[in-house]
Coordinates of C-alpha atoms in Angstrom, one line a residue:
Chain A
X23 CA 68.5 121.9 87.8
X24 CA 72.0 120.5 87.5
X25 CA 73.6 117.9 85.2
X26 CA 75.9 115.2 86.7
X27 CA 78.0 113.0 84.5
X28 CA 79.5 109.7 85.8
X29 CA 82.2 108.8 83.3
X30 CA 82.9 105.0 83.5
X31 CA 85.1 102.7 81.6
X32 CA 82.2 101.1 79.7
X33 CA 79.4 103.5 79.9
X34 CA 78.7 107.1 80.8
X35 CA 75.8 107.8 83.2
X36 CA 74.1 111.2 82.9
X37 CA 71.6 112.5 85.3
X38 CA 69.5 115.7 85.7
X39 CA 69.5 116.6 89.4
X40 CA 67.2 119.0 91.3
X41 CA 68.1 121.2 94.2
X42 CA 67.2 118.5 96.7
X43 CA 69.8 116.1 95.1
X44 CA 67.2 113.9 93.4
X45 CA 67.8 112.5 90.0
X46 CA 64.7 113.5 88.0
X47 CA 65.9 112.1 84.7
X48 CA 68.8 110.0 83.5
X49 CA 70.4 108.3 80.6
X50 CA 73.2 105.9 79.8
X51 CA 75.5 105.9 76.8
X52 CA 78.1 103.2 76.0
X53 CA 81.7 104.3 75.7
X54 CA 83.1 102.3 72.9
X55 CA 86.8 102.2 73.7
X56 CA 87.7 102.4 70.0
X57 CA 86.1 105.8 69.8
X58 CA 88.4 108.7 70.6
X59 CA 87.7 111.3 73.2
X60 CA 86.1 113.7 70.7
X61 CA 83.5 111.3 69.7
X62 CA 82.7 110.3 73.2
X63 CA 82.5 114.0 74.3
X64 CA 80.2 114.6 71.4
X65 CA 78.0 111.6 72.4
X66 CA 77.9 113.1 75.9
X67 CA 76.6 116.5 74.7
X68 CA 73.9 114.8 72.5
X69 CA 72.7 112.9 75.5
X70 CA 72.7 115.9 77.8
X71 CA 70.7 117.8 75.2
X72 CA 68.2 114.9 74.9
X73 CA 67.7 114.9 78.7
X74 CA 67.1 118.7 78.8
X75 CA 64.6 118.5 75.9
X76 CA 62.7 115.6 77.4
X77 CA 62.3 117.4 80.6
X78 CA 60.9 120.3 78.7
X79 CA 63.7 122.6 79.7
X80 CA 66.3 124.7 78.0
X81 CA 70.0 124.9 78.5
X82 CA 69.5 128.2 80.4
X83 CA 67.6 126.3 83.1
X84 CA 70.7 124.3 83.9
X85 CA 72.9 125.9 86.5
X86 CA 76.0 123.8 86.0
X87 CA 77.4 120.5 84.6
X88 CA 79.7 118.4 86.7
X89 CA 81.8 115.3 85.7
X90 CA 83.3 112.6 87.8
X91 CA 86.2 110.9 86.2
X92 CA 87.9 107.6 87.2
X93 CA 91.3 109.0 87.0
X94 CA 93.4 112.1 87.8
X95 CA 92.0 115.5 86.8
X96 CA 93.4 119.0 86.8
X97 CA 90.5 120.8 88.6
X98 CA 91.7 124.3 87.8
X99 CA 92.4 123.8 84.2
X100 CA 89.3 121.5 83.9
X101 CA 91.2 118.8 82.1
X102 CA 91.5 115.0 82.5
X103 CA 95.2 114.4 83.1
X104 CA 94.6 110.7 82.6
X105 CA 91.8 108.2 82.7
X106 CA 93.3 104.7 82.3
X107 CA 90.2 102.7 81.3
X108 CA 89.4 105.1 78.5
X109 CA 93.1 105.6 77.6
X110 CA 92.5 109.3 77.8
X111 CA 95.4 111.7 78.4
X112 CA 95.1 115.4 78.8
X113 CA 91.6 115.7 77.5
X114 CA 90.2 119.2 77.8
X115 CA 86.7 118.0 78.9
X116 CA 85.6 121.2 80.7
X117 CA 86.6 123.5 77.9
X118 CA 84.7 121.3 75.4
X119 CA 81.5 121.3 77.3
X120 CA 81.8 125.0 78.3
X121 CA 82.2 126.0 74.7
X122 CA 79.3 123.9 73.7
X123 CA 76.8 124.8 76.4
X124 CA 78.1 128.1 77.7
X125 CA 77.4 127.3 81.3
X126 CA 79.8 126.5 84.2
X127 CA 81.3 123.0 84.0
X128 CA 83.3 121.2 86.8
X129 CA 85.4 118.1 86.9
X130 CA 86.6 115.9 89.8
X131 CA 87.8 112.4 90.5
X132 CA 84.9 109.9 90.7
X133 CA 85.6 108.7 94.2
X134 CA 85.8 112.3 95.4
X135 CA 82.5 113.1 93.7
X136 CA 80.8 110.2 95.5
X137 CA 82.4 111.3 98.8
X138 CA 80.9 114.7 98.2
X139 CA 77.5 113.3 97.4
X140 CA 77.6 111.2 100.6
X141 CA 78.5 114.3 102.6
X142 CA 75.6 116.3 101.1
X143 CA 72.8 113.7 101.1
X144 CA 74.1 110.4 102.4
X145 CA 76.0 108.6 105.0
X146 CA 78.3 111.4 106.1
X147 CA 75.9 114.2 105.9
X148 CA 76.1 114.8 109.7
X149 CA 79.8 115.1 109.6
X150 CA 82.0 118.1 108.8
X151 CA 85.0 115.8 108.3
X152 CA 84.6 112.5 106.6
X153 CA 86.4 110.0 104.4
X154 CA 84.7 107.9 101.7
X155 CA 86.3 104.6 100.5
X156 CA 84.8 102.8 97.5
X157 CA 86.1 99.2 97.8
X158 CA 85.5 97.0 94.7
X159 CA 88.0 95.9 92.1
X160 CA 90.3 98.7 93.5
X161 CA 90.0 101.2 96.4
X162 CA 89.1 104.8 95.6
X163 CA 89.0 107.5 98.2
X164 CA 87.4 110.9 98.8
X165 CA 88.3 113.3 101.6
X166 CA 85.9 115.9 102.9
X167 CA 87.1 118.4 105.5
X168 CA 84.8 121.2 106.9
X169 CA 82.3 120.1 104.2
X170 CA 84.9 120.9 101.5
X171 CA 86.5 118.6 99.0
X172 CA 90.2 118.1 99.6
X173 CA 91.8 117.3 96.3
X174 CA 95.4 118.3 96.9
X175 CA 97.5 120.9 95.1
X176 CA 97.7 119.0 91.8
X177 CA 94.4 117.0 91.9
X178 CA 96.5 113.8 92.8
X179 CA 95.3 113.6 96.4
X180 CA 92.8 111.2 98.1
X181 CA 94.2 108.3 96.3
X182 CA 93.9 106.3 99.5
X183 CA 93.9 103.0 97.6
X184 CA 97.5 103.6 96.7
X185 CA 98.8 104.2 100.2
X186 CA 101.3 101.4 100.9
X187 CA 100.4 99.6 104.0
X188 CA 102.3 96.4 103.9
X189 CA 104.0 93.8 101.8
X190 CA 102.1 91.7 99.3
X191 CA 102.7 88.6 97.1
X192 CA 101.8 90.6 94.0
X193 CA 102.6 94.1 92.8
X194 CA 99.9 96.8 92.2
X195 CA 99.1 98.1 88.7
X196 CA 100.8 101.4 89.8
X197 CA 104.1 99.5 90.0
X198 CA 104.5 99.6 93.8
X199 CA 104.1 96.8 96.3
X200 CA 101.8 96.8 99.3
X201 CA 99.1 99.3 98.1
X202 CA 96.0 99.3 100.2
X203 CA 93.9 98.2 97.2
X204 CA 96.0 95.2 96.5
X205 CA 95.4 94.0 100.2
X206 CA 91.8 94.8 100.9
X207 CA 89.8 95.1 97.7
X208 CA 87.6 92.4 96.0
X209 CA 90.4 91.8 93.6
X210 CA 92.8 91.3 96.5
X211 CA 90.5 88.8 98.1
X212 CA 90.2 86.8 94.8
X213 CA 93.9 86.9 94.1
X214 CA 94.8 85.8 97.6
X215 CA 92.4 82.8 97.6
X216 CA 93.5 81.8 94.0
X217 CA 97.2 82.1 95.0
X218 CA 96.6 79.9 98.1
X219 CA 94.9 77.2 96.0
X220 CA 97.2 77.4 93.0
X221 CA 100.6 77.9 94.6
X222 CA 100.1 76.3 98.1
X223 CA 97.6 73.6 97.2
X224 CA 95.1 74.8 99.8
X225 CA 91.9 72.7 99.7
X226 CA 88.7 74.7 99.7
X227 CA 85.1 74.8 98.5
X228 CA 86.2 77.8 96.5
X229 CA 88.0 75.4 94.2
X230 CA 84.7 73.9 93.1
X231 CA 83.1 77.2 92.6
X232 CA 86.0 78.3 90.5
X233 CA 85.8 75.1 88.4
X234 CA 82.1 75.5 87.9
X235 CA 81.9 79.2 87.2
X236 CA 85.3 79.6 85.6
X237 CA 85.9 82.5 88.0
X238 CA 85.7 83.5 91.6
X239 CA 84.0 86.5 93.1
X240 CA 84.4 88.3 96.4
X241 CA 80.8 87.3 97.2
X242 CA 81.7 83.6 96.8
X243 CA 84.5 84.0 99.4
X244 CA 82.2 85.8 101.9
X245 CA 79.5 83.1 101.4
X246 CA 81.9 80.2 101.8
X247 CA 83.5 81.9 104.9
X248 CA 80.0 81.9 106.4
X249 CA 79.7 78.2 105.6
X250 CA 83.0 77.5 107.5
X251 CA 85.4 77.0 104.6
X252 CA 88.9 77.4 106.1
X253 CA 90.6 79.2 103.2
X254 CA 87.5 81.5 102.7
X255 CA 87.6 82.4 106.4
X256 CA 91.4 83.1 106.3
X257 CA 90.9 85.3 103.2
X258 CA 88.1 87.3 104.9
X259 CA 90.1 87.7 108.1
X260 CA 93.2 88.8 106.1
X261 CA 91.0 91.3 104.2
X262 CA 89.4 92.6 107.4
X263 CA 92.8 93.0 109.0
X264 CA 94.3 95.0 106.1
X265 CA 91.1 97.0 105.8
X266 CA 91.6 97.8 109.5
X267 CA 95.2 98.8 108.9
X268 CA 94.2 101.1 106.2
X269 CA 91.3 102.6 108.2
X270 CA 93.5 103.0 111.3
X271 CA 96.0 104.9 109.1
X272 CA 93.2 107.2 107.9
X273 CA 92.2 107.8 111.6
X274 CA 95.9 108.6 112.4
X275 CA 96.3 111.0 109.5
X276 CA 92.9 112.6 109.1
X277 CA 90.8 111.7 112.1
X278 CA 87.5 112.0 110.4
X279 CA 84.1 111.8 112.2
X280 CA 82.8 109.1 109.8
X281 CA 84.5 106.7 107.4
X282 CA 81.9 105.6 104.8
X283 CA 82.5 102.5 102.8
X284 CA 80.9 102.0 99.4
X285 CA 81.5 99.7 96.4
X286 CA 81.1 96.0 96.0
X287 CA 82.7 94.9 99.2
X288 CA 80.4 97.1 101.2
X289 CA 77.6 94.7 100.3
X290 CA 79.2 92.1 102.6
X291 CA 77.1 91.3 105.7
X292 CA 77.1 93.2 108.9
X293 CA 79.3 90.5 110.4
X294 CA 82.1 91.6 108.1
X295 CA 81.7 95.3 109.1
X296 CA 81.7 94.2 112.8
X297 CA 84.9 92.2 112.2
X298 CA 86.6 95.3 110.6
X299 CA 85.4 97.6 113.4
X300 CA 86.7 95.1 116.0
X301 CA 90.1 94.9 114.4
X302 CA 90.3 98.7 114.0
X303 CA 89.8 99.1 117.7
X304 CA 93.0 97.3 118.5
X305 CA 94.9 99.4 116.1
X306 CA 94.2 103.0 116.9
X307 CA 97.0 105.2 118.2
X308 CA 95.0 106.4 121.2
X309 CA 93.0 103.9 123.1
X310 CA 89.5 103.9 121.6
X311 CA 88.1 104.4 125.1
X312 CA 90.0 107.7 125.3
X313 CA 89.1 109.0 121.9
X314 CA 85.8 108.1 120.3
X315 CA 87.2 107.7 116.8
X316 CA 85.0 108.1 113.7
X317 CA 82.2 105.6 113.0
X318 CA 82.7 103.1 110.1
X319 CA 79.5 102.9 108.2
X320 CA 78.1 101.8 104.8
X321 CA 77.7 104.4 102.2
X322 CA 74.1 105.1 101.4
X323 CA 73.7 106.5 97.9
X324 CA 75.1 103.6 95.9
X325 CA 75.6 104.2 92.1
X326 CA 73.6 107.5 92.3
X327 CA 76.4 109.1 94.3
X328 CA 78.5 109.6 91.1
X329 CA 75.8 111.6 89.3
X330 CA 74.6 113.5 92.3
X331 CA 78.0 114.5 93.5
X332 CA 79.1 115.6 90.0
X333 CA 75.9 117.6 89.6
X334 CA 76.6 119.5 92.8
X335 CA 80.3 120.3 92.2
X336 CA 79.4 123.9 91.4
X337 CA 78.5 124.3 95.1
X338 CA 82.2 123.8 95.9
X339 CA 83.5 126.3 93.4
Chain B
X29 CA 103.0 140.4 121.7
X30 CA 102.3 136.7 121.9
X31 CA 103.6 134.0 124.2
X32 CA 104.5 130.6 122.8
X33 CA 105.1 127.6 125.0
X34 CA 106.9 124.5 123.8
X35 CA 106.2 121.8 126.3
X36 CA 108.9 119.1 126.2
X37 CA 109.5 116.0 128.1
X38 CA 112.5 117.4 130.1
X39 CA 112.0 121.2 129.7
X40 CA 109.6 123.8 128.8
X41 CA 110.7 126.5 126.4
X42 CA 108.7 129.8 126.6
X43 CA 109.1 132.7 124.2
X44 CA 107.6 136.1 123.7
X45 CA 107.0 136.6 120.0
X46 CA 106.3 139.8 118.1
X47 CA 103.9 140.3 115.2
X48 CA 106.7 139.5 112.8
X49 CA 107.2 136.0 114.3
X50 CA 110.5 137.0 116.1
X51 CA 111.3 135.7 119.5
X52 CA 112.1 138.8 121.5
X53 CA 112.7 137.1 124.8
X54 CA 112.8 133.5 126.0
X55 CA 113.2 131.3 129.0
X56 CA 113.6 127.6 129.8
X57 CA 112.3 125.7 132.9
X58 CA 113.0 122.1 133.7
X59 CA 110.1 119.7 134.0
X60 CA 110.9 117.6 136.9
X61 CA 109.0 114.4 136.1
X62 CA 108.3 113.7 139.8
X63 CA 106.3 117.0 139.9
X64 CA 102.6 116.7 139.0
X65 CA 100.9 118.8 136.3
X66 CA 99.7 121.4 138.8
X67 CA 103.3 122.3 139.9
X68 CA 104.5 122.3 136.4
X69 CA 101.6 124.5 135.2
X70 CA 102.4 126.9 138.1
X71 CA 106.1 127.0 137.2
X72 CA 105.0 127.8 133.6
X73 CA 102.9 130.8 134.8
X74 CA 105.7 132.1 137.0
X75 CA 108.1 132.0 134.0
X76 CA 105.6 133.7 131.7
X77 CA 105.1 136.5 134.3
X78 CA 108.9 136.9 134.6
X79 CA 109.3 137.3 130.8
X80 CA 106.4 139.9 130.7
X81 CA 107.9 141.8 133.5
X82 CA 111.5 141.7 132.1
X83 CA 110.2 143.1 128.8
X84 CA 108.7 145.9 130.7
X85 CA 105.1 144.9 129.7
X86 CA 101.9 143.9 131.4
X87 CA 99.7 141.0 130.8
X88 CA 97.2 143.2 128.9
X89 CA 100.0 143.7 126.3
X90 CA 99.9 140.0 125.4
X91 CA 97.3 139.1 122.8
X92 CA 97.3 135.3 123.4
X93 CA 99.2 132.3 124.7
X94 CA 99.7 129.2 122.7
X95 CA 101.0 125.8 123.9
X96 CA 102.5 123.1 121.7
X97 CA 102.2 119.6 123.4
X98 CA 104.0 116.4 122.4
X99 CA 100.8 114.3 122.7
X100 CA 97.2 114.4 121.8
X101 CA 95.2 117.4 122.7
X102 CA 91.5 118.3 122.7
X103 CA 91.6 121.6 120.8
X104 CA 88.1 122.7 121.6
X105 CA 88.1 121.8 125.3
X106 CA 91.7 123.0 125.6
X107 CA 92.8 120.0 127.4
X108 CA 95.8 117.6 127.0
X109 CA 94.3 114.2 126.4
X110 CA 97.6 112.7 127.0
X111 CA 101.3 113.5 126.9
X112 CA 103.3 110.4 127.4
X113 CA 106.7 111.7 128.4
X114 CA 105.2 113.8 131.2
X115 CA 102.7 111.1 132.1
X116 CA 99.9 113.7 131.8
X117 CA 96.3 112.6 131.2
X118 CA 93.4 114.9 130.8
X119 CA 95.1 118.0 132.0
X120 CA 93.0 121.2 131.6
X121 CA 96.0 123.3 130.6
X122 CA 94.0 126.0 128.8
X123 CA 91.4 126.5 131.6
X124 CA 94.3 126.8 134.1
X125 CA 96.1 129.5 132.1
X126 CA 92.9 131.3 131.1
X127 CA 91.8 131.6 134.7
X128 CA 95.3 132.8 135.7
X129 CA 95.9 135.3 133.0
X130 CA 92.4 136.1 131.7
X131 CA 93.6 136.2 128.0
X132 CA 92.9 133.8 125.1
X133 CA 94.9 130.5 125.4
X134 CA 95.3 127.9 122.7
X135 CA 96.7 124.4 122.5
X136 CA 97.9 122.1 119.7
X137 CA 100.1 119.1 119.0
X138 CA 103.7 120.2 118.9
X139 CA 104.4 118.9 115.3
X140 CA 101.4 120.7 114.1
X141 CA 102.5 123.8 115.9
X142 CA 105.9 123.5 114.1
X143 CA 104.1 122.9 110.7
X144 CA 102.1 126.1 111.3
X145 CA 105.3 128.1 112.1
X146 CA 107.0 126.8 108.9
X147 CA 103.9 127.7 106.9
X148 CA 103.9 131.3 108.3
X149 CA 107.6 132.1 108.4
X150 CA 109.6 129.2 107.2
X151 CA 110.1 126.5 104.5
X152 CA 106.5 126.3 103.4
X153 CA 105.4 129.9 103.5
X154 CA 104.9 130.0 99.8
X155 CA 102.6 127.0 99.9
X156 CA 98.8 126.9 100.6
X157 CA 99.0 123.1 101.2
X158 CA 102.0 121.7 103.0
X159 CA 103.0 118.8 105.2
X160 CA 105.7 119.0 107.8
X161 CA 107.5 115.9 109.1
X162 CA 109.8 116.1 112.1
X163 CA 112.0 113.1 111.9
X164 CA 114.1 112.3 115.0
X165 CA 113.6 109.7 117.7
X166 CA 110.1 109.3 116.2
X167 CA 108.2 110.9 113.4
X168 CA 105.7 113.7 114.0
X169 CA 103.5 115.3 111.4
X170 CA 101.7 118.5 110.7
X171 CA 99.2 119.1 108.0
X172 CA 98.3 122.6 106.6
X173 CA 95.7 122.9 103.9
X174 CA 94.7 126.3 102.6
X175 CA 97.0 127.8 105.3
X176 CA 94.8 126.2 107.9
X177 CA 95.8 123.6 110.5
X178 CA 94.2 120.2 109.9
X179 CA 93.8 118.6 113.3
X180 CA 91.1 116.1 112.7
X181 CA 87.7 115.8 114.5
X182 CA 89.2 114.6 117.8
X183 CA 92.6 116.2 117.7
X184 CA 94.0 112.8 116.7
X185 CA 94.9 113.5 113.1
X186 CA 98.3 114.3 111.5
X187 CA 100.0 111.4 113.4
X188 CA 101.8 110.5 110.2
X189 CA 104.5 108.7 112.1
X190 CA 101.9 106.1 113.0
X191 CA 100.8 105.4 109.4
X192 CA 101.6 101.7 108.9
X193 CA 103.7 101.4 105.8
X194 CA 105.3 97.9 105.9
X195 CA 106.5 95.1 108.1
X196 CA 109.2 95.5 110.6
X197 CA 111.4 93.3 112.8
X198 CA 110.3 95.2 115.9
X199 CA 106.9 96.6 117.1
X200 CA 106.1 100.3 117.6
X201 CA 105.5 101.7 121.1
X202 CA 101.9 102.2 119.9
X203 CA 101.6 98.4 119.8
X204 CA 101.3 98.0 116.0
X205 CA 103.9 96.7 113.5
X206 CA 105.2 98.7 110.6
X207 CA 104.6 102.3 111.7
X208 CA 106.4 104.9 109.5
X209 CA 108.4 106.0 112.5
X210 CA 109.8 102.5 113.2
X211 CA 111.1 102.4 109.7
X212 CA 112.4 105.8 108.9
X213 CA 113.3 107.7 112.1
X214 CA 116.8 108.0 113.8
X215 CA 115.7 105.3 116.2
X216 CA 114.7 103.0 113.3
X217 CA 118.2 103.5 111.8
X218 CA 119.9 102.7 115.0
X219 CA 117.7 99.7 115.8
X220 CA 118.2 98.3 112.4
X221 CA 122.0 98.6 112.4
X222 CA 122.2 97.1 115.9
X223 CA 119.9 94.3 114.9
X224 CA 122.0 93.4 111.9
X225 CA 125.2 93.4 114.0
X226 CA 123.8 91.6 117.0
X227 CA 121.5 89.1 115.4
X228 CA 123.1 88.6 112.0
X229 CA 126.7 89.2 112.9
X230 CA 127.2 91.9 110.3
X231 CA 130.7 93.2 110.3
X232 CA 130.8 97.0 110.3
X233 CA 132.8 100.0 111.5
X234 CA 129.6 100.9 113.5
X235 CA 130.6 98.1 115.8
X236 CA 133.8 99.9 116.8
X237 CA 131.9 103.2 117.3
X238 CA 129.3 101.4 119.5
X239 CA 132.0 99.8 121.6
X240 CA 133.8 103.1 122.0
X241 CA 130.9 105.3 122.7
X242 CA 128.5 102.7 124.4
X243 CA 125.9 103.8 121.9
X244 CA 125.2 104.5 118.3
X245 CA 123.7 107.7 116.8
X246 CA 122.0 108.2 113.4
X247 CA 124.9 110.7 112.6
X248 CA 127.4 107.8 113.0
X249 CA 125.4 105.8 110.5
X250 CA 125.3 108.7 108.0
X251 CA 129.1 109.3 108.5
X252 CA 130.1 105.7 108.1
X253 CA 127.9 105.4 105.0
X254 CA 129.8 108.2 103.4
X255 CA 133.1 106.4 104.3
X256 CA 131.8 103.3 102.5
X257 CA 130.8 101.0 105.4
X258 CA 128.5 98.4 103.9
X259 CA 126.0 98.1 106.8
X260 CA 125.9 101.8 107.3
X261 CA 125.1 102.2 103.5
X262 CA 122.5 99.4 103.7
X263 CA 120.9 101.1 106.7
X264 CA 120.8 104.6 105.0
X265 CA 119.3 103.1 101.8
X266 CA 116.7 101.2 103.8
X267 CA 115.8 104.4 105.6
X268 CA 115.6 106.4 102.4
X269 CA 113.4 103.8 100.8
X270 CA 110.9 103.7 103.8
X271 CA 111.1 107.5 104.0
X272 CA 110.2 107.6 100.3
X273 CA 107.3 105.1 100.9
X274 CA 105.9 107.4 103.6
X275 CA 106.3 110.5 101.5
X276 CA 104.8 108.9 98.5
X277 CA 101.8 107.9 100.7
X278 CA 101.5 111.6 101.8
X279 CA 101.6 112.6 98.1
X280 CA 98.8 110.0 97.2
X281 CA 96.6 111.1 100.1
X282 CA 97.2 114.8 100.5
X283 CA 99.1 115.9 97.5
X284 CA 100.8 119.0 99.2
X285 CA 102.8 121.6 97.4
X286 CA 105.7 121.2 99.8
X287 CA 106.8 118.5 102.2
X288 CA 109.2 120.0 104.8
X289 CA 111.4 117.8 106.9
X290 CA 112.7 118.9 110.3
X291 CA 114.1 117.1 113.2
X292 CA 117.5 115.3 113.7
X293 CA 117.4 113.3 110.5
X294 CA 117.0 116.5 108.5
X295 CA 120.5 117.4 109.4
X296 CA 121.8 114.6 107.2
X297 CA 123.6 115.9 104.1
X298 CA 122.1 117.0 100.8
X299 CA 123.1 113.6 99.4
X300 CA 120.6 111.9 101.7
X301 CA 117.8 114.3 100.7
X302 CA 118.7 113.6 97.0
X303 CA 118.6 109.9 97.6
X304 CA 115.1 110.2 99.2
X305 CA 113.8 112.5 96.3
X306 CA 115.2 110.0 93.8
X307 CA 113.4 107.1 95.4
X308 CA 110.2 109.0 95.8
X309 CA 110.2 109.7 92.0
X310 CA 109.9 106.0 91.3
X311 CA 107.0 105.6 93.7
X312 CA 104.4 108.3 92.8
X313 CA 101.0 107.1 91.5
X314 CA 101.2 109.4 88.5
X315 CA 104.4 109.7 86.6
X316 CA 106.4 112.6 88.1
X317 CA 106.8 114.0 84.5
X318 CA 103.0 114.3 84.2
X319 CA 102.4 115.8 87.7
X320 CA 105.0 118.0 89.3
X321 CA 104.5 116.7 92.8
X322 CA 105.4 118.8 95.8
X323 CA 109.0 119.7 96.7
X324 CA 110.8 117.9 99.5
X325 CA 112.8 120.5 101.4
X326 CA 114.5 121.0 104.8
X327 CA 112.5 122.8 107.4
X328 CA 114.0 126.2 108.2
X329 CA 113.0 127.3 111.7
X330 CA 114.6 124.5 113.7
X331 CA 113.8 124.6 117.5
X332 CA 112.2 128.0 117.3
X333 CA 109.3 126.6 115.3
X334 CA 107.7 125.2 118.4
X335 CA 107.6 128.6 120.2
X336 CA 106.6 130.7 117.2
X337 CA 103.9 128.3 116.0
X338 CA 102.4 128.1 119.4
X339 CA 102.5 131.9 119.9
X340 CA 100.5 132.3 116.6
X341 CA 97.8 129.7 117.3
X342 CA 95.4 132.5 118.0
X343 CA 95.5 133.4 114.3
X344 CA 93.9 130.1 113.5
X345 CA 91.1 130.5 116.0

């Protein structure tokens, strides 16, 4: 048995995972942002102990613990360099858990963890080389080459959402302009539609939805595009085009066998995936009749990928 | 002994390389573009035989032959998928040489070959993970992770020059807009300066140089920038900024220990390298005080990298 921890901004999901990659038992704890890292790490150990006990096991039955972190980690030192949504900086998470449990503990970026899970049990398991993109409020990336995680020399690699791919009307949180995630995420879609309505007076059914719900979601834009709303259609096509630019860049740099897309935007219909695939075809360096570039598919494991991938990080060690 | 072949658009450079990576004997043959691939491949074998004979050796003393190709290759099949400047498509180069010499033959993209040579004997030999950029008329890339060549699943990877990073006033040869090489190569510099003078009437000492020489070179632009010419300075700063955007993207995706820059633009003075380094600092995802991102250095092996890297491709097999 393995323990996988999916550290989120508002909750921590913990799962006990068997050798087949199945979650046999799981728990969720809230991460009160007013609590410091020590309290949250302590809550985490309590929950892990509860799961082990409930399963009728002892700590010696657990081969390893792995943690996926939405931030930058130092894999070798086992520390969290930073995790913005928890306001954690230089937290020695691995040392803490190792000292407590006295078993191997591993840490990795959360999108990389999900990429690894997909490559072991999900959408990319047939591929030696694959790239995983989780497209939701932002864009996270994970790179697998020869079935191995590619994390970079300082743990700062695979931040594909912060690849600059164009020019945008608003800046990224990271301070730059034109980051992939500001052009092709759910947030990017919403910001673009709102910008067009507010600053350019574009008429759209999205305006009514915004007035009614007090907010706009990517799903609304996809739905209204299907109903023929001009601004929604324009927004979807813009998103597909930039997603294609980002994917074509990944092809040109890493040339994976499969690109798997997870996160909220991956729930869009097949028509959106087809639109992206069609646009990518026109953007590859080599004619796509000459080279059969990697497939673009939906990720399969959903939210479980974070726990399963983290649980199996020891297999990479 | 090994044989390394650097296949160029106008000439083929062939070298005999010892175990220490030194070229002990070399030759050059012209590639007449009116000759088809069979004639050029035959010329290549004649030259290889001449070198072996002159060195007082026999073919059995050669461990392997490697070829670096300015184009896309199928590493596993050993064929050149395409090589634009020779107008070669699906040339079975490895099969041809293997049948002729009956020794192992390997093939790889030329920028990747140079990256490999640098990682064995040059600027990146201390690094496990490195990226090599050759910046001249275009931008070629080579990726080394864990001292291994990263070529992608279809040999179409490491085409970093065709990563789209912005919007440009002219399209790339590949058909897209905003490719790294159209924004930060020597050609990009020249096109930008010419565009500013022709289409925007910018006054500049570059105009006189262009009139006198009938052309403009990147070196002229660097030289005039140092003398204070406004357009030359603007062009250099624009180039440095886009080079920094491309390098920051490489950091965010691959996070190498060293980025080595070769090619014509790498001959610019240290002040230009310092300018690029300074701009990159402001563009990294994580504060560069928190993470000590990879060094940006000049490549060391120059033109020899093509032969040496090709010669040693067998070490990757």
